[in-house]
Coordinates of C-alpha atoms and ligand atoms in Angstrom, one line a residue:
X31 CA 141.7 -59.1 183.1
X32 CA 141.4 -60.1 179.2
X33 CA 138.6 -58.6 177.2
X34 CA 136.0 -61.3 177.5
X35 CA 135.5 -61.8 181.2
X36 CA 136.0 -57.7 182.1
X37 CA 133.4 -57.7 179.7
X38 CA 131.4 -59.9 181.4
X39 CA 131.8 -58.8 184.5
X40 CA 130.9 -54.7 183.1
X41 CA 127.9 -56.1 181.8
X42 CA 126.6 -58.2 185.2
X43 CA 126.7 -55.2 186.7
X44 CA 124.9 -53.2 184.7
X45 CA 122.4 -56.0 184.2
X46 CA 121.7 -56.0 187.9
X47 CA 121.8 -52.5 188.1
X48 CA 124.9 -51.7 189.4
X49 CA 125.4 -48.6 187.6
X50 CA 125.7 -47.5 184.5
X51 CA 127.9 -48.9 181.3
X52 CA 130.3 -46.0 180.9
X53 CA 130.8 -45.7 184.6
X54 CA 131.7 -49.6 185.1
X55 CA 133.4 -49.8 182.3
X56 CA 135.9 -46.7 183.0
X57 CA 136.2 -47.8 186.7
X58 CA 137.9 -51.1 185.1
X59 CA 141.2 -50.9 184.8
X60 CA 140.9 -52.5 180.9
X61 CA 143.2 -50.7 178.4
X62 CA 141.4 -50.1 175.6
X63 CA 138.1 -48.7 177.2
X64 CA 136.6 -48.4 173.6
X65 CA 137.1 -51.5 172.7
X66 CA 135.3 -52.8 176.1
X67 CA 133.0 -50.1 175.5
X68 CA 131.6 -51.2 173.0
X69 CA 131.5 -54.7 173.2
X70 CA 129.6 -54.2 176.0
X71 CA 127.2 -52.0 174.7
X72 CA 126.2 -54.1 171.6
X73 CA 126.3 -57.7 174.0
X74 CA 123.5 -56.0 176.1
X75 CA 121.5 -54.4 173.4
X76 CA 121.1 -58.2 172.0
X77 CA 120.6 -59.6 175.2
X78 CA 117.5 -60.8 175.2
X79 CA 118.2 -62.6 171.7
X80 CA 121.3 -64.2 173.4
X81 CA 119.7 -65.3 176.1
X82 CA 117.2 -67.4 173.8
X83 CA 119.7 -68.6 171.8
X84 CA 122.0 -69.3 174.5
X85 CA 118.9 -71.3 176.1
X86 CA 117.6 -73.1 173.1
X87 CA 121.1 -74.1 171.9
X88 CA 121.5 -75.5 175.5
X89 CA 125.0 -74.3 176.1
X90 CA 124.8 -73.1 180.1
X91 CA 123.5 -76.9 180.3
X92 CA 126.6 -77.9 178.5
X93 CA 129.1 -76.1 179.7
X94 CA 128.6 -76.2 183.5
X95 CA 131.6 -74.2 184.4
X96 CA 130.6 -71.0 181.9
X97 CA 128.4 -68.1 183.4
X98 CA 125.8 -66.5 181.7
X99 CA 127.3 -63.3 181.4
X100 CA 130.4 -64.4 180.0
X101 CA 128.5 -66.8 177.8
X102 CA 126.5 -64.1 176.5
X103 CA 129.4 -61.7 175.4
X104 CA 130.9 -65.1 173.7
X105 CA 128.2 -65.8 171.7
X106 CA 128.0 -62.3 171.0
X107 CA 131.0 -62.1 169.7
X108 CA 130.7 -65.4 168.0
X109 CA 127.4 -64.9 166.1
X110 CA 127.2 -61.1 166.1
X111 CA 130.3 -59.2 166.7
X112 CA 133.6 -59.2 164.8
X113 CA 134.6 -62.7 165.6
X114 CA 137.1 -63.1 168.5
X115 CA 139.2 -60.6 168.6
X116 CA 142.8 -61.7 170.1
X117 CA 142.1 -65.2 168.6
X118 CA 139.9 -65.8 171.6
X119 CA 142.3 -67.2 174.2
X120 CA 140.5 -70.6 175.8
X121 CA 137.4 -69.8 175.4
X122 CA 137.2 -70.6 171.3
X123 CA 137.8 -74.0 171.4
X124 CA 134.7 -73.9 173.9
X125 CA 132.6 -72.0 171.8
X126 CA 133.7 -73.7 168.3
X127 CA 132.4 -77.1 170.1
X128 CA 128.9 -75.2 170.1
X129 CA 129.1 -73.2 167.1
X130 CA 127.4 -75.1 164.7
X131 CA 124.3 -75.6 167.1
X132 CA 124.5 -71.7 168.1
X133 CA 124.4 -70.4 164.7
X134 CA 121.6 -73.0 163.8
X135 CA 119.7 -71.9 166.7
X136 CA 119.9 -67.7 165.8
X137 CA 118.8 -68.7 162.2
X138 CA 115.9 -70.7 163.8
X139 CA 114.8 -67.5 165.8
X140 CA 115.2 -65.7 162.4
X141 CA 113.1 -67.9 160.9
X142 CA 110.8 -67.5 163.3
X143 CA 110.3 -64.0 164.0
X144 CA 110.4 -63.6 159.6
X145 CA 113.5 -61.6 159.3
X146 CA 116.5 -61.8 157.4
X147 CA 119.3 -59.2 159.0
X148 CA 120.1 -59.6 163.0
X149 CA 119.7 -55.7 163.8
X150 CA 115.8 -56.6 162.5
X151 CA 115.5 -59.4 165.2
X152 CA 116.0 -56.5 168.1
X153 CA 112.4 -55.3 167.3
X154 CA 110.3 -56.3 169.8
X155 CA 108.7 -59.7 169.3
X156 CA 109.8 -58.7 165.5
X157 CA 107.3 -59.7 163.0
X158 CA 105.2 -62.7 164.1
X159 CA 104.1 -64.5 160.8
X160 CA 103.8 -67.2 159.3
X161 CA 107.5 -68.2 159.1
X162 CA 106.7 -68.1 163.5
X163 CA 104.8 -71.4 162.7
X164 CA 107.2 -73.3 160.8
X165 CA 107.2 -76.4 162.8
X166 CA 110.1 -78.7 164.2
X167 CA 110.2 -81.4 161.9
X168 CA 112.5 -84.3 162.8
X169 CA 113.5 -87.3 160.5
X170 CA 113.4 -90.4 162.2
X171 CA 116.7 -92.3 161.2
X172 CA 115.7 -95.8 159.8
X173 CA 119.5 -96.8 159.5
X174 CA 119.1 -96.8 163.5
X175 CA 115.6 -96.9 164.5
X176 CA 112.2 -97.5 163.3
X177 CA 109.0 -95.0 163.2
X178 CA 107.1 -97.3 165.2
X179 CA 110.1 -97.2 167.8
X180 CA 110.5 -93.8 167.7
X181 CA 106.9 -92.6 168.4
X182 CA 106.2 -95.0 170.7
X183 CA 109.3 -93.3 172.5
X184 CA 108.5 -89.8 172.3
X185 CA 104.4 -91.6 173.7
X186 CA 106.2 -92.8 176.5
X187 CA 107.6 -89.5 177.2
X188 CA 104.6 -87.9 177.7
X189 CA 104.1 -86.6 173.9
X190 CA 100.7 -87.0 172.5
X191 CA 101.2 -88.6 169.2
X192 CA 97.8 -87.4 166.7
X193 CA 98.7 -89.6 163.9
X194 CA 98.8 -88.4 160.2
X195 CA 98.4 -85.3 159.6
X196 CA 95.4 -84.9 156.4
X197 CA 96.9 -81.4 155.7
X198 CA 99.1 -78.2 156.1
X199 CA 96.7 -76.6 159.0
X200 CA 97.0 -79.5 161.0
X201 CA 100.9 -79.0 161.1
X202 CA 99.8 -75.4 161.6
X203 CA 97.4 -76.0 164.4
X204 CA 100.1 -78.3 166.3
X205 CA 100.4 -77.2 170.2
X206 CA 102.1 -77.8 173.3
X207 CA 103.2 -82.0 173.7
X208 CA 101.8 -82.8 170.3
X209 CA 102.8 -84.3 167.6
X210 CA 102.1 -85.7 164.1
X211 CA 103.4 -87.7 161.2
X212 CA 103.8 -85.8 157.9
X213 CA 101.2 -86.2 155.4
X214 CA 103.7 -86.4 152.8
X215 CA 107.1 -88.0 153.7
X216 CA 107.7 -91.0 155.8
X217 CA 109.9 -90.7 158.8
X218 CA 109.1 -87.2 158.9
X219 CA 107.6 -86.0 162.2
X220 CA 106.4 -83.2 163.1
X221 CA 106.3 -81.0 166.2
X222 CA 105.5 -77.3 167.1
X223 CA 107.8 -74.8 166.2
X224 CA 109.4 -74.5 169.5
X225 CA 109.6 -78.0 170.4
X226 CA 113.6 -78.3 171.0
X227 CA 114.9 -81.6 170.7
X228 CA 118.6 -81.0 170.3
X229 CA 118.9 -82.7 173.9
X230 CA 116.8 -85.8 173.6
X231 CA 118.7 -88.8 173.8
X232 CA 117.1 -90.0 170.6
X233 CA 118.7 -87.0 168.8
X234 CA 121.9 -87.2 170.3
X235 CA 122.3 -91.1 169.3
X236 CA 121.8 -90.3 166.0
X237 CA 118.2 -92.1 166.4
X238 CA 116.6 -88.8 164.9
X239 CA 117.7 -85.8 162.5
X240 CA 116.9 -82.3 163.3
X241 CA 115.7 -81.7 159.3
X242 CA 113.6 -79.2 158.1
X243 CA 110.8 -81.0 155.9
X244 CA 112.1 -78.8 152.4
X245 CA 115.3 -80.3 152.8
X246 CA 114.2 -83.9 153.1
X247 CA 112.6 -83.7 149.3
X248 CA 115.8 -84.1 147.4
X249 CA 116.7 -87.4 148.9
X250 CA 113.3 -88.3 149.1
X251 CA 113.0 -87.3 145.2
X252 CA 115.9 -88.8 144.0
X253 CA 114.7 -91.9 145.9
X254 CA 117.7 -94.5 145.0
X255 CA 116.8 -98.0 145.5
X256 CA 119.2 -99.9 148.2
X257 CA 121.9 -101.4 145.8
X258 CA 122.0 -98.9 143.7
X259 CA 124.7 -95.7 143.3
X260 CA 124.9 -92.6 144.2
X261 CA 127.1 -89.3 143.7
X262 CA 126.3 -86.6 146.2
X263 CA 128.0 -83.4 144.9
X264 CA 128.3 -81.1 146.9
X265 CA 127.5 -83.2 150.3
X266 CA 128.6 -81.6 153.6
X267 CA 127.6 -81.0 156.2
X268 CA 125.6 -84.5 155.2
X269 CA 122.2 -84.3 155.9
X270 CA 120.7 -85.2 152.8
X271 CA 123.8 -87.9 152.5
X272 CA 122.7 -89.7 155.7
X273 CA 119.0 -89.5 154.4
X274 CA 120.2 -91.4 150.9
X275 CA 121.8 -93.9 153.3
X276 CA 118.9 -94.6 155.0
X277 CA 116.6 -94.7 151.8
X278 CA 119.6 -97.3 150.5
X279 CA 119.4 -99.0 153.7
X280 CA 123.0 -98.9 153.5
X281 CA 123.3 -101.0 150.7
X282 CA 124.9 -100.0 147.3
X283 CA 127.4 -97.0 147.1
X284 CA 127.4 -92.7 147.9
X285 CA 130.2 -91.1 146.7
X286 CA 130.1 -87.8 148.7
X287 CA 132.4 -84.5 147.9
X288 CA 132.9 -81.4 149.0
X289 CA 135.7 -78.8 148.9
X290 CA 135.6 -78.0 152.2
X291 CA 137.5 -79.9 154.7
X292 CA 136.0 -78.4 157.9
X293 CA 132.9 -79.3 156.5
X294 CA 133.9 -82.5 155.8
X295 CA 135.1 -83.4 159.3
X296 CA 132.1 -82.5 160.7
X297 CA 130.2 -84.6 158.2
X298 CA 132.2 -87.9 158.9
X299 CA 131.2 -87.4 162.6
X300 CA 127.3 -87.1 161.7
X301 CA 127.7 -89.9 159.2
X302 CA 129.0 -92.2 162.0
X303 CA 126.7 -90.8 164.3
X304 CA 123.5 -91.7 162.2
X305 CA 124.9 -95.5 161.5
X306 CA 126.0 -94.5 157.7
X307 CA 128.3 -97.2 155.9
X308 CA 127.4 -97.0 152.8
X309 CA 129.2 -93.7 151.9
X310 CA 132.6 -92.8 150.4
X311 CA 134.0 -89.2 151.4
X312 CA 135.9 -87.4 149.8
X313 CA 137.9 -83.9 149.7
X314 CA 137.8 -83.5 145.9
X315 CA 136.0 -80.2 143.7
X316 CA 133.0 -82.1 142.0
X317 CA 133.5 -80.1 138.6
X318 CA 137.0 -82.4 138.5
X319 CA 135.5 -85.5 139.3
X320 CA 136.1 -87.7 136.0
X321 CA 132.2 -89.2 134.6
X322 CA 134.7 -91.4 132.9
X323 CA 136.0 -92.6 135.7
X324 CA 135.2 -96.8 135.8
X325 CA 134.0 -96.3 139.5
X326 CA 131.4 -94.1 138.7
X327 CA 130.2 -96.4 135.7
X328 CA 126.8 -97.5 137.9
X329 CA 125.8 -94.3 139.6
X330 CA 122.5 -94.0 138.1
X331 CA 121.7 -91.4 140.5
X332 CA 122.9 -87.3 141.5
X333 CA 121.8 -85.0 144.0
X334 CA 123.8 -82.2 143.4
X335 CA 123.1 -79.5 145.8
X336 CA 125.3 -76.7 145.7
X337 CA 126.6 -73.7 147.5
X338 CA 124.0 -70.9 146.7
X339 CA 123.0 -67.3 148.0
X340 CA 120.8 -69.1 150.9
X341 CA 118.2 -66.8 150.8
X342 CA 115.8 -69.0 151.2
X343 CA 117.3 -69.5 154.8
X344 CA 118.9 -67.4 157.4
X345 CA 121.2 -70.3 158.3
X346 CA 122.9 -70.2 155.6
X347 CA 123.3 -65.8 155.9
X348 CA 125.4 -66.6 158.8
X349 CA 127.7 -69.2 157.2
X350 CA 128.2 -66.7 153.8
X351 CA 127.6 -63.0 155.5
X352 CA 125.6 -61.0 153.2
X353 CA 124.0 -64.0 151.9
X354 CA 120.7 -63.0 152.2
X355 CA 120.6 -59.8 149.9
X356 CA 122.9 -61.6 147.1
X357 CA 124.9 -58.8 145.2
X358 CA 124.4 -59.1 141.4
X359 CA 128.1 -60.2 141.0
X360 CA 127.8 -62.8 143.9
X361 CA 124.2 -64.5 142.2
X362 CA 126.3 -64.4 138.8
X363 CA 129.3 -66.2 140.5
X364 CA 126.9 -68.4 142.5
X365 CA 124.8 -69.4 139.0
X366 CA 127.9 -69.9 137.2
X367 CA 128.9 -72.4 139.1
X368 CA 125.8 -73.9 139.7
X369 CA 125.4 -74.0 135.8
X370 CA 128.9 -75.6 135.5
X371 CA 128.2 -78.7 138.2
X372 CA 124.3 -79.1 136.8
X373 CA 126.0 -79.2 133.3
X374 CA 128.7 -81.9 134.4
X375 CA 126.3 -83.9 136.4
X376 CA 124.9 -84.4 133.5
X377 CA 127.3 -85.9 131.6
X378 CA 127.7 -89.5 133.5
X379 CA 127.3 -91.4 131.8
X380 CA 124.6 -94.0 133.3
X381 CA 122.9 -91.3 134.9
X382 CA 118.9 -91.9 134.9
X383 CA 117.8 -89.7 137.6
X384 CA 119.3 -86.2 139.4
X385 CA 117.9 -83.8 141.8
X386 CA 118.9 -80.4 141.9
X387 CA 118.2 -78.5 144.9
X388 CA 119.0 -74.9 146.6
X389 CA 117.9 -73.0 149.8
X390 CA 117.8 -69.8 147.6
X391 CA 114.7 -67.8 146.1
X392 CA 116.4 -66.5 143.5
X393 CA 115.1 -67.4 139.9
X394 CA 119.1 -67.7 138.7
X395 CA 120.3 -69.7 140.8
X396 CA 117.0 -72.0 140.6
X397 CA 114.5 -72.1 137.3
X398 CA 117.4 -70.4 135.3
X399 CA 119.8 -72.9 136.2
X400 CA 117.5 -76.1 135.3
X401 CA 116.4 -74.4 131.6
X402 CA 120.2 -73.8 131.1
X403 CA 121.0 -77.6 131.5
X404 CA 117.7 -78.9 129.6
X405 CA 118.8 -76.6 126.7
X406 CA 122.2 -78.2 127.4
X407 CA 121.1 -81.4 126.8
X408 CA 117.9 -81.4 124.3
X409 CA 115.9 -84.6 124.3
X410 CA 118.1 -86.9 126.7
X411 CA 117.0 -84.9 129.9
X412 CA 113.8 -83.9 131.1
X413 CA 112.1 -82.2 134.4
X414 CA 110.3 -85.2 136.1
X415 CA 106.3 -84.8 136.9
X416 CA 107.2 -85.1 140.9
X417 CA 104.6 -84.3 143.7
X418 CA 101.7 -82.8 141.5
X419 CA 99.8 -82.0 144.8
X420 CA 102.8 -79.5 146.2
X421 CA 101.3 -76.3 146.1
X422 CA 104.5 -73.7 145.2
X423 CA 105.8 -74.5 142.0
X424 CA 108.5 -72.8 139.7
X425 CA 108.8 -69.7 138.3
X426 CA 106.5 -70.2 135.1
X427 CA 110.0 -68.9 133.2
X428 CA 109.9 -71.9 130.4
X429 CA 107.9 -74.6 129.6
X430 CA 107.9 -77.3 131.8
X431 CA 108.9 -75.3 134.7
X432 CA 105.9 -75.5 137.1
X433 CA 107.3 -79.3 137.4
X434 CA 110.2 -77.4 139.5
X435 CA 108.9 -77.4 143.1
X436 CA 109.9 -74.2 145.7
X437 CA 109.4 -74.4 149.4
X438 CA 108.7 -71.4 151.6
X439 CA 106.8 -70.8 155.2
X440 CA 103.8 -69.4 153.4
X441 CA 103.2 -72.0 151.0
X442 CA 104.8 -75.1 152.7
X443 CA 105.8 -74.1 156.4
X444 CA 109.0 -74.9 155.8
X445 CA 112.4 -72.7 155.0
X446 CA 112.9 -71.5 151.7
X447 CA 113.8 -73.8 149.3
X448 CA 113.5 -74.9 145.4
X449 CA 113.8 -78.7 143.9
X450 CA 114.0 -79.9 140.2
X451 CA 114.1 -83.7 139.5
X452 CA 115.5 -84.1 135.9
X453 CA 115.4 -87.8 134.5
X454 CA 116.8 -89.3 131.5
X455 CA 114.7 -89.7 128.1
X456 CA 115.8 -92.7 126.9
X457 CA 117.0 -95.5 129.3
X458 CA 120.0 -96.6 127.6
X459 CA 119.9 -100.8 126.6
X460 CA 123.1 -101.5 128.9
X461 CA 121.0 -99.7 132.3
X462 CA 118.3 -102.5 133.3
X463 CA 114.4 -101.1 132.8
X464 CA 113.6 -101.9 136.7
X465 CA 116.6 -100.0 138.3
X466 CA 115.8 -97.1 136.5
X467 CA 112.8 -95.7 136.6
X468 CA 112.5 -94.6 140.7
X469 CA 109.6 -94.3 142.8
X470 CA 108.3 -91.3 144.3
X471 CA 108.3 -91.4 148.1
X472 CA 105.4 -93.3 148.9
X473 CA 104.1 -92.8 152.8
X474 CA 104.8 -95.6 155.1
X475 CA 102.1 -97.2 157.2
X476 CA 101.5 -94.5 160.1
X477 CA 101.9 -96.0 163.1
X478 CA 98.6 -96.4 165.4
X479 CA 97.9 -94.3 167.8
X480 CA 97.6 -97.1 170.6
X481 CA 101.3 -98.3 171.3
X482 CA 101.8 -101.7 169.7
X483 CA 104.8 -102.5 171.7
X484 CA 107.8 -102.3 174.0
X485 CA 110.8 -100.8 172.1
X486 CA 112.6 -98.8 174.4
X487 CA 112.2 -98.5 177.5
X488 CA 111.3 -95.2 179.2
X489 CA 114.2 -93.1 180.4
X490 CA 116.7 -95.8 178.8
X491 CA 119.5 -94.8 176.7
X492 CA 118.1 -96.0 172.9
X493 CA 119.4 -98.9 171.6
X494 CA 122.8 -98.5 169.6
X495 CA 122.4 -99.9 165.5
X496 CA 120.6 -102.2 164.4
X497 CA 121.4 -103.8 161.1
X498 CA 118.7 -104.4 158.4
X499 CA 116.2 -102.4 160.7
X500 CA 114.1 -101.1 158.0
Ligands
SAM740 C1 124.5 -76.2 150.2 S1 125.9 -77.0 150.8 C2 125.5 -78.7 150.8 C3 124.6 -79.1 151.9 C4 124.5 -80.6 151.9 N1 123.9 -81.1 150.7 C5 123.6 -81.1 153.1 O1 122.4 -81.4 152.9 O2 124.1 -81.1 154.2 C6 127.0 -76.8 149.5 C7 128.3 -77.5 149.7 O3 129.0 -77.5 148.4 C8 130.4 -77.5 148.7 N2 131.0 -77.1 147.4 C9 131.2 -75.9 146.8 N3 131.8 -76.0 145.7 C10 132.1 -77.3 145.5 C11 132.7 -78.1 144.4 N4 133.2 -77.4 143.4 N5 132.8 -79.4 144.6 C12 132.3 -80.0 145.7 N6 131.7 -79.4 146.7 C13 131.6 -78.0 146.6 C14 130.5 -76.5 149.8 O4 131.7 -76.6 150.5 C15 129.3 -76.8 150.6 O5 129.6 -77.7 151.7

């Protein structure tokens, strides 16, 4: 029998009692006992973690045919162990369908129970703080859907919609079926942390994003007027792409790159999922990207976003292990090239406005970065007033720099997370005055408690896009 099911089947059995690991395990006629030893050892000592992300990922649901045991030394060996050993046989493609949402969901739980390193999530209960009450926010997709649509959906569903929320507690105080609209940015809902919605029907036609609040200020910030364009740098997997679609209304231009085309794949396939048309991918290293180049001559706007440490976020400790404890030599590759893309931003020409954002904590990939490229570039760029109300601001490391915004589930209930919006100085005469200067994001009307209207009906598959919806 191959590795994965004997393991499985050792591990029912000592589950239900059966007897004990060494004794199963020898009585199977496996090969290399150690290797099965072991495996099995380490799949049950994180079983209760598996079984919650194995639950909240949704993949027994999925994948009808897959027993639990087996599933749970999978996703072991996906998200814990050594990868699959043997290449995996049949069951990788299976689990590489599910990956993504697997990982997402053990960095969730991280989150959560406020630790960093898996062995720390085997504690019981681990530490429940406040990163335990960072809620489920969810961006409602305007390319596809409207707020009003959307709440009066999740209404009909049996959600109890509370309206605005004034402040941080009430996101805080959020329980059970309940739900609010975010005091701050539009389209942002907000649930309680345990609210899973990866199997609504919304989510899964693209209707809503699964977003965490931190990661919808750079679009928000940047804030491109439809018409207008836009580079994103370092775009996959395309989040905050599909969000600058929407606040385009998919008119105007996003160029998006990235270097990696896994990444990339995956990000065409959320693009067309979330009704995006607006957006140009492409496999190219941003740092080689020509500001010369006559199609970029009216991108007035950059979010540049680039790979960091992520230790703001445990997500990101899975995709880079050893991400969340950044060796020195790793922060001074990481800031380098974050230094080098910030600086070459810079130089397009018709740029006005560019956000810079990371999911890391660390002062050189974040404050150190920003003074480096205003010292760059004396007098034609400068950190943008945003948000004055947002309670964490920068590292107080230069002038200026409490205009630099971080993001954490202390200060913000939300990941990790650090923002810098640098404008231009002086608009040059060719760039017209209007398209220039752009607005901060300004909250849309909140939809009334009482439903207004009929948009979808209850139990009915959303509708598919609709153009001009906004
Ligand atoms: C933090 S992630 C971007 C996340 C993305 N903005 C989102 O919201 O979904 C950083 C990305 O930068 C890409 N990257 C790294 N170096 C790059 C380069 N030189 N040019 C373009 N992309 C690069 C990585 O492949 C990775 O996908």
């Amino acid at each position: 029998m191959a590795l994965y099911a004997t393991a499985a089947s050792v591990l029912a059995g000592v589950e239900s009692r059966r007897g004990s690991i060494k004794g199963l395990v020898y009585a199977s006629s496996f090969q290399n006992v150690k290797q099965l030893y072991a495996l099995v050892c380490e799949t049950q000592r994180y079983s209760a973690v598996l079984d919650a992300v194995i639950a909240s990922a949704g993949l027994l649901r999925a994948e009808k045919k897959l027993r639990p045991h087996l599933a749970k030394v999978l996703v072991y060996e996906l998200l814990l162990g050594k990868g699959f050993r043997g290449g995996g046989g049949r069951w990788k493609p299976l689990l590489d369908r599910h990956q993504a949402r697997l990982k997402a969901e053990l960095a969730r739980l991280k989150v959560q129970r406020r630790v960093s390193r898996n062995e720390d999530l085997l504690q019981v209960g681990s530490r429940p703080g406040t990163a335990s009450q960072v809620p489920r926010f969810v961006r409602v997709n305007t390319l596809k859907t409207s707020l009003v649509d959307a709440v009066d959906y999740f209404k009909r569903q049996g959600f109890s919609y509370q309206g605005r929320a004034s402040s941080l507690e009430d996101a805080r105080a959020l329980r059970g079926r309940c739900f609010l609209l975010d005091p701050l940015l539009p389209e942002l809902l907000v649930f309680p942390a345990q609210t899973d919605l990866h199997d609504h029907p919304l989510y899964r036609a693209g209707h809503l994003i699964l977003q965490d609040k931190a990661s919808c200020l750079p679009a928000a910030l940047l804030a491109p007027p439809p018409g207008a364009h836009v580079i994103d740098a370092c775009a996959a997997p395309g989040n905050k792409t599909s969000h600058l679609a929407a606040l385009l209304q998919n008119q105007g231009k996003i160029f998006a790159f990235d270097l990696d085309a896994g990444r990339l794949a995956s990000m065409a396939t959320l693009l067309a999922r979330a009704g995006v048309s607006c957006c140009e991918l492409a496999e190219e290293d941003f740092l080689a990207v020509s500001p010369s180049d006559q199609r970029y001559r009216r991108v007035q706007y950059i979010l540049l976003d680039p790979s960091c440490s992520g230790s703001g976020m445990p997500a990101r400790q899975l995709e880079e292990p050893g991400a969340g404890t950044p060796s020195k030599a790793r922060l001074q590759a990481l800031a380098g090239f974050q230094q080098r893309a910030l600086r070459h931003a810079l130089t397009f020409p018709s740029l006005q406005r560019l956000v810079y954002s990371t999911c890391s904590l660390c002062q050189e990939e974040n404050e150190d970065v920003v003074r480096d490229a205003l010292q760059q570039n004396p007098g034609t760029f400068r950190l943008a007033p945003v948000l004055p109300s947002w309670p964490h601001r920068g590292l107080g490391t230069f002038p200026g720099a409490e205009y630099c915004l971080r993001a954490s589930p202390e200060t913000t209930l939300t990941g990790g997370f650090f923002v810098a919006v640098l404008e231009r100085v002086e608009v040059p005469s060719s760039v017209p005055q209007a398209e220039a200067a752009a607005p901060e994001p300004t909250p849309s009307a909140a939809p009334r408690r009482k439903r207004r209207r009929q948009a979808v009906a209850p139990g009915a598959q959303p509708r598919t896009q609709q153009k001009g919806k906004r």
